[in-house]
Amino acid sequence: MMLRAVVRRASTRGSSASGLGKSLQSSRVAASSPSFHSLSATETPVPRRSHARSFHHRSCPGCSECSRTVFSNFQGTTLQTWVRPFSSESGDVVEAVVPHMGESITDGTLANFLKKPGDRVEADEAIAQIETDKVTIDIASPASGVIQEFLVKEGDTVEPGNKVAIISKSADAVSHVAPSEKIPEKAAPKPSPPAEEPKVESTKVAEKPKASSAPPPPTKQSAKEPQLPPKDRERRVPMTRLRKRVATRLKDSQNTFALLTTFNEVDMTNLMKLRSQYKDAFFEKHGVKLGLMSGFIKAAVSALQHQPVVNAVIDGDDIIYRDYVDISIAVGTSKGLVVPVIRGADQMNFADIEKTINSLAKKANEGTISIDEMAGGSFTVSNGGVYGSLISTPIINPPQSAILGMHSIVQRPMVVGGSVVPRPMMYVALTYDHRLIDGREAVYFLRRIKDVVEDPQRLLLDI
């Protein structure tokens, strides 16, 4: 570009008005021959991070060889250019921006960077993670190249479209550093060695404590003063957005709903026997293991169909009855609690439910679950038994009206046919919104769960 500009300037000056030509003739060298055209080289700074030498030609009026002379001089070794390879004018730089995070999410917190400046990245490779109220989202590189710099810091709040990083498509983009960037490091003065006099003074100061024969008496603390733990044994860390969102929703649930919990116990003998009898054939046909969770999901679907008010929700002065069954499952991850949704659970069989549960749980633990997979839901099932919980009172997930809590299976003595025998028993709990659901419906709902789990054949006969 600089070469074309100089050639254009030279040809323009060659055909300029005679007045301009006369003013330039005054600077010619008197001893030169008529066919020689003098060139004077002047160094001028070039903006936009580039340094080049620009040659200003003192042209002769009416001379046709001016442009060729300038062009030949620029083709030689006289011209020296140095341009940084990540200049935006060359189209070598791309910017990574925050992606769209969902309709209900307007911003997020940049949780951490997965790469460092100078690292090589490929197209669509994750370079950073954004933490939102519901899920963690990756920021991907738009092209292959080298990360030049990050424009935000960890912990900053970002919105969709914000620029996060500058990526150069050239592999050596960051290895070429401008001299001006190295000057502060080289110019840093080395600390001068300490003089001899301070050493003597420090020696004298060190001798003073030795002169004291007895240590100072310890300070006496008042007997009434509480003994608090030292502050250096405490750590203060900011809450993640997911944890703050969970805390807000659970507290809103506690403040809004009239929470009440009812309990029952379930004999798991028949469901465990069914699982043990058909688990190999089930895995061979469907490619997924038969678990206990699918049996409780099917039992919850049946109970919701028998007690539709449990599947409803209060909206202002109205009650919304849902004619579909979307069951949320609570999944605990290292980053917090997420609740993906099994959509159309009433239309699924055992195999479909097990496949969906495995897929959603895997995405939740890997942090790749989407917002759409956690939106909605008309009823929630929480299995605290996987952590060893014996009994609990779960909290409703708004805007739902009830939640079923599963717990650990424990061998307990039970009376069966007049005899005391050990049985694998599980406590189940139903927390419900007493503003909408009466105790009668809640007990009937939980009793239906008990009947179906203890006798799975009821699902086949619909009784």
PDB file of C-alpha atoms in Angstrom, residues 326-446:
ATOM      1  CA  ASP A 326     -42.778 -33.172  32.259  1.00  0.00           C
ATOM      2  CA  ILE A 327     -40.824 -34.530  35.204  1.00  0.00           C
ATOM      3  CA  SER A 328     -37.725 -32.747  36.483  1.00  0.00           C
ATOM      4  CA  ILE A 329     -34.947 -34.766  38.088  1.00  0.00           C
ATOM      5  CA  ALA A 330     -32.620 -33.123  40.605  1.00  0.00           C
ATOM      6  CA  VAL A 331     -28.956 -33.765  39.795  1.00  0.00           C
ATOM      7  CA  GLY A 332     -26.207 -32.687  42.183  1.00  0.00           C
ATOM      8  CA  THR A 333     -22.977 -31.616  40.474  1.00  0.00           C
ATOM      9  CA  SER A 334     -19.678 -30.223  41.727  1.00  0.00           C
ATOM     10  CA  LYS A 335     -20.827 -26.727  40.754  1.00  0.00           C
ATOM     11  CA  GLY A 336     -24.295 -26.941  42.280  1.00  0.00           C
ATOM     12  CA  LEU A 337     -27.783 -28.361  41.846  1.00  0.00           C
ATOM     13  CA  VAL A 338     -29.293 -28.524  38.358  1.00  0.00           C
ATOM     14  CA  VAL A 339     -32.745 -29.818  37.433  1.00  0.00           C
ATOM     15  CA  PRO A 340     -33.018 -31.159  33.851  1.00  0.00           C
ATOM     16  CA  VAL A 341     -36.450 -32.143  32.535  1.00  0.00           C
ATOM     17  CA  ILE A 342     -37.731 -35.436  31.109  1.00  0.00           C
ATOM     18  CA  ARG A 343     -40.267 -34.117  28.604  1.00  0.00           C
ATOM     19  CA  GLY A 344     -43.315 -36.222  27.746  1.00  0.00           C
ATOM     20  CA  ALA A 345     -42.585 -38.756  30.482  1.00  0.00           C
ATOM     21  CA  ASP A 346     -46.157 -40.066  30.181  1.00  0.00           C
ATOM     22  CA  GLN A 347     -45.378 -41.160  26.608  1.00  0.00           C
ATOM     23  CA  MET A 348     -42.169 -43.058  27.485  1.00  0.00           C
ATOM     24  CA  ASN A 349     -41.456 -46.651  28.425  1.00  0.00           C
ATOM     25  CA  PHE A 350     -38.803 -47.845  30.864  1.00  0.00           C
ATOM     26  CA  ALA A 351     -36.031 -47.877  28.246  1.00  0.00           C
ATOM     27  CA  ASP A 352     -36.781 -44.346  27.017  1.00  0.00           C
ATOM     28  CA  ILE A 353     -36.760 -43.016  30.577  1.00  0.00           C
ATOM     29  CA  GLU A 354     -33.449 -44.708  31.450  1.00  0.00           C
ATOM     30  CA  LYS A 355     -31.777 -43.403  28.269  1.00  0.00           C
ATOM     31  CA  THR A 356     -33.015 -39.869  28.907  1.00  0.00           C
ATOM     32  CA  ILE A 357     -31.895 -39.921  32.544  1.00  0.00           C
ATOM     33  CA  ASN A 358     -28.401 -41.136  31.615  1.00  0.00           C
ATOM     34  CA  SER A 359     -28.041 -38.519  28.890  1.00  0.00           C
ATOM     35  CA  LEU A 360     -29.186 -35.611  31.073  1.00  0.00           C
ATOM     36  CA  ALA A 361     -27.099 -36.697  34.068  1.00  0.00           C
ATOM     37  CA  LYS A 362     -23.971 -36.992  31.911  1.00  0.00           C
ATOM     38  CA  LYS A 363     -24.465 -33.523  30.432  1.00  0.00           C
ATOM     39  CA  ALA A 364     -25.096 -32.057  33.881  1.00  0.00           C
ATOM     40  CA  ASN A 365     -21.893 -33.499  35.339  1.00  0.00           C
ATOM     41  CA  GLU A 366     -19.857 -32.424  32.316  1.00  0.00           C
ATOM     42  CA  GLY A 367     -21.343 -28.933  32.371  1.00  0.00           C
ATOM     43  CA  THR A 368     -22.650 -29.167  28.800  1.00  0.00           C
ATOM     44  CA  ILE A 369     -26.378 -29.149  29.565  1.00  0.00           C
ATOM     45  CA  SER A 370     -28.334 -26.399  27.810  1.00  0.00           C
ATOM     46  CA  ILE A 371     -30.866 -23.923  29.143  1.00  0.00           C
ATOM     47  CA  ASP A 372     -33.689 -25.495  27.142  1.00  0.00           C
ATOM     48  CA  GLU A 373     -33.062 -28.879  28.756  1.00  0.00           C
ATOM     49  CA  MET A 374     -33.708 -27.370  32.200  1.00  0.00           C
ATOM     50  CA  ALA A 375     -36.648 -25.100  31.377  1.00  0.00           C
ATOM     51  CA  GLY A 376     -40.185 -26.009  32.402  1.00  0.00           C
ATOM     52  CA  GLY A 377     -41.165 -29.135  34.268  1.00  0.00           C
ATOM     53  CA  SER A 378     -44.444 -29.821  36.070  1.00  0.00           C
ATOM     54  CA  PHE A 379     -43.206 -32.131  38.869  1.00  0.00           C
ATOM     55  CA  THR A 380     -39.818 -32.984  40.403  1.00  0.00           C
ATOM     56  CA  VAL A 381     -38.289 -36.237  41.676  1.00  0.00           C
ATOM     57  CA  SER A 382     -35.242 -35.946  43.944  1.00  0.00           C
ATOM     58  CA  ASN A 383     -33.228 -39.013  44.916  1.00  0.00           C
ATOM     59  CA  GLY A 384     -31.270 -38.256  48.061  1.00  0.00           C
ATOM     60  CA  GLY A 385     -30.777 -41.967  48.622  1.00  0.00           C
ATOM     61  CA  VAL A 386     -27.745 -41.995  46.316  1.00  0.00           C
ATOM     62  CA  TYR A 387     -25.942 -39.978  49.016  1.00  0.00           C
ATOM     63  CA  GLY A 388     -27.225 -42.142  51.875  1.00  0.00           C
ATOM     64  CA  SER A 389     -30.087 -39.929  53.068  1.00  0.00           C
ATOM     65  CA  LEU A 390     -32.540 -41.861  55.222  1.00  0.00           C
ATOM     66  CA  ILE A 391     -35.313 -39.261  55.334  1.00  0.00           C
ATOM     67  CA  SER A 392     -35.710 -35.586  54.413  1.00  0.00           C
ATOM     68  CA  THR A 393     -38.216 -32.861  53.545  1.00  0.00           C
ATOM     69  CA  PRO A 394     -37.486 -31.637  50.007  1.00  0.00           C
ATOM     70  CA  ILE A 395     -38.311 -28.065  48.921  1.00  0.00           C
ATOM     71  CA  ILE A 396     -40.590 -27.342  45.951  1.00  0.00           C
ATOM     72  CA  ASN A 397     -38.968 -26.168  42.729  1.00  0.00           C
ATOM     73  CA  PRO A 398     -41.001 -23.117  41.545  1.00  0.00           C
ATOM     74  CA  PRO A 399     -43.280 -22.815  39.612  1.00  0.00           C
ATOM     75  CA  GLN A 400     -44.235 -26.396  40.457  1.00  0.00           C
ATOM     76  CA  SER A 401     -46.542 -27.394  43.297  1.00  0.00           C
ATOM     77  CA  ALA A 402     -44.989 -30.609  44.626  1.00  0.00           C
ATOM     78  CA  ILE A 403     -41.795 -32.659  44.795  1.00  0.00           C
ATOM     79  CA  LEU A 404     -41.181 -36.344  45.550  1.00  0.00           C
ATOM     80  CA  GLY A 405     -38.198 -37.287  47.686  1.00  0.00           C
ATOM     81  CA  MET A 406     -36.599 -40.739  47.426  1.00  0.00           C
ATOM     82  CA  HIS A 407     -34.199 -42.052  50.078  1.00  0.00           C
ATOM     83  CA  SER A 408     -31.830 -44.905  50.815  1.00  0.00           C
ATOM     84  CA  ILE A 409     -32.915 -48.537  50.910  1.00  0.00           C
ATOM     85  CA  VAL A 410     -32.415 -50.102  54.323  1.00  0.00           C
ATOM     86  CA  GLN A 411     -33.159 -53.641  55.540  1.00  0.00           C
ATOM     87  CA  ARG A 412     -35.722 -53.352  58.328  1.00  0.00           C
ATOM     88  CA  PRO A 413     -37.861 -55.913  60.160  1.00  0.00           C
ATOM     89  CA  MET A 414     -41.403 -55.896  58.787  1.00  0.00           C
ATOM     90  CA  VAL A 415     -44.497 -57.952  59.615  1.00  0.00           C
ATOM     91  CA  VAL A 416     -45.517 -59.975  56.552  1.00  0.00           C
ATOM     92  CA  GLY A 417     -48.271 -62.611  56.874  1.00  0.00           C
ATOM     93  CA  GLY A 418     -48.046 -62.557  60.636  1.00  0.00           C
ATOM     94  CA  SER A 419     -44.283 -63.137  60.647  1.00  0.00           C
ATOM     95  CA  VAL A 420     -41.417 -60.699  61.172  1.00  0.00           C
ATOM     96  CA  VAL A 421     -39.106 -60.784  58.150  1.00  0.00           C
ATOM     97  CA  PRO A 422     -36.358 -58.462  56.878  1.00  0.00           C
ATOM     98  CA  ARG A 423     -37.402 -56.292  53.952  1.00  0.00           C
ATOM     99  CA  PRO A 424     -35.608 -53.651  51.836  1.00  0.00           C
ATOM    100  CA  MET A 425     -37.533 -50.518  52.794  1.00  0.00           C
ATOM    101  CA  MET A 426     -37.409 -46.927  51.562  1.00  0.00           C
ATOM    102  CA  TYR A 427     -38.974 -43.816  53.060  1.00  0.00           C
ATOM    103  CA  VAL A 428     -40.623 -41.553  50.507  1.00  0.00           C
ATOM    104  CA  ALA A 429     -41.674 -37.940  51.117  1.00  0.00           C
ATOM    105  CA  LEU A 430     -43.996 -35.607  49.242  1.00  0.00           C
ATOM    106  CA  THR A 431     -43.688 -31.877  49.873  1.00  0.00           C
ATOM    107  CA  TYR A 432     -46.614 -29.946  48.401  1.00  0.00           C
ATOM    108  CA  ASP A 433     -48.152 -26.481  48.275  1.00  0.00           C
ATOM    109  CA  HIS A 434     -50.975 -26.639  50.791  1.00  0.00           C
ATOM    110  CA  ARG A 435     -52.602 -23.573  49.230  1.00  0.00           C
ATOM    111  CA  LEU A 436     -53.540 -25.731  46.230  1.00  0.00           C
ATOM    112  CA  ILE A 437     -53.262 -29.347  47.344  1.00  0.00           C
ATOM    113  CA  ASP A 438     -55.206 -30.669  50.315  1.00  0.00           C
ATOM    114  CA  GLY A 439     -53.883 -33.370  52.589  1.00  0.00           C
ATOM    115  CA  ARG A 440     -56.311 -35.894  51.125  1.00  0.00           C
ATOM    116  CA  GLU A 441     -54.929 -35.561  47.592  1.00  0.00           C
ATOM    117  CA  ALA A 442     -51.353 -35.568  48.863  1.00  0.00           C
ATOM    118  CA  VAL A 443     -51.818 -38.796  50.816  1.00  0.00           C
ATOM    119  CA  TYR A 444     -53.621 -40.468  47.901  1.00  0.00           C
ATOM    120  CA  PHE A 445     -50.788 -39.416  45.595  1.00  0.00           C
ATOM    121  CA  LEU A 446     -48.101 -40.886  47.811  1.00  0.00           C
TER     122      LEU A 446
END
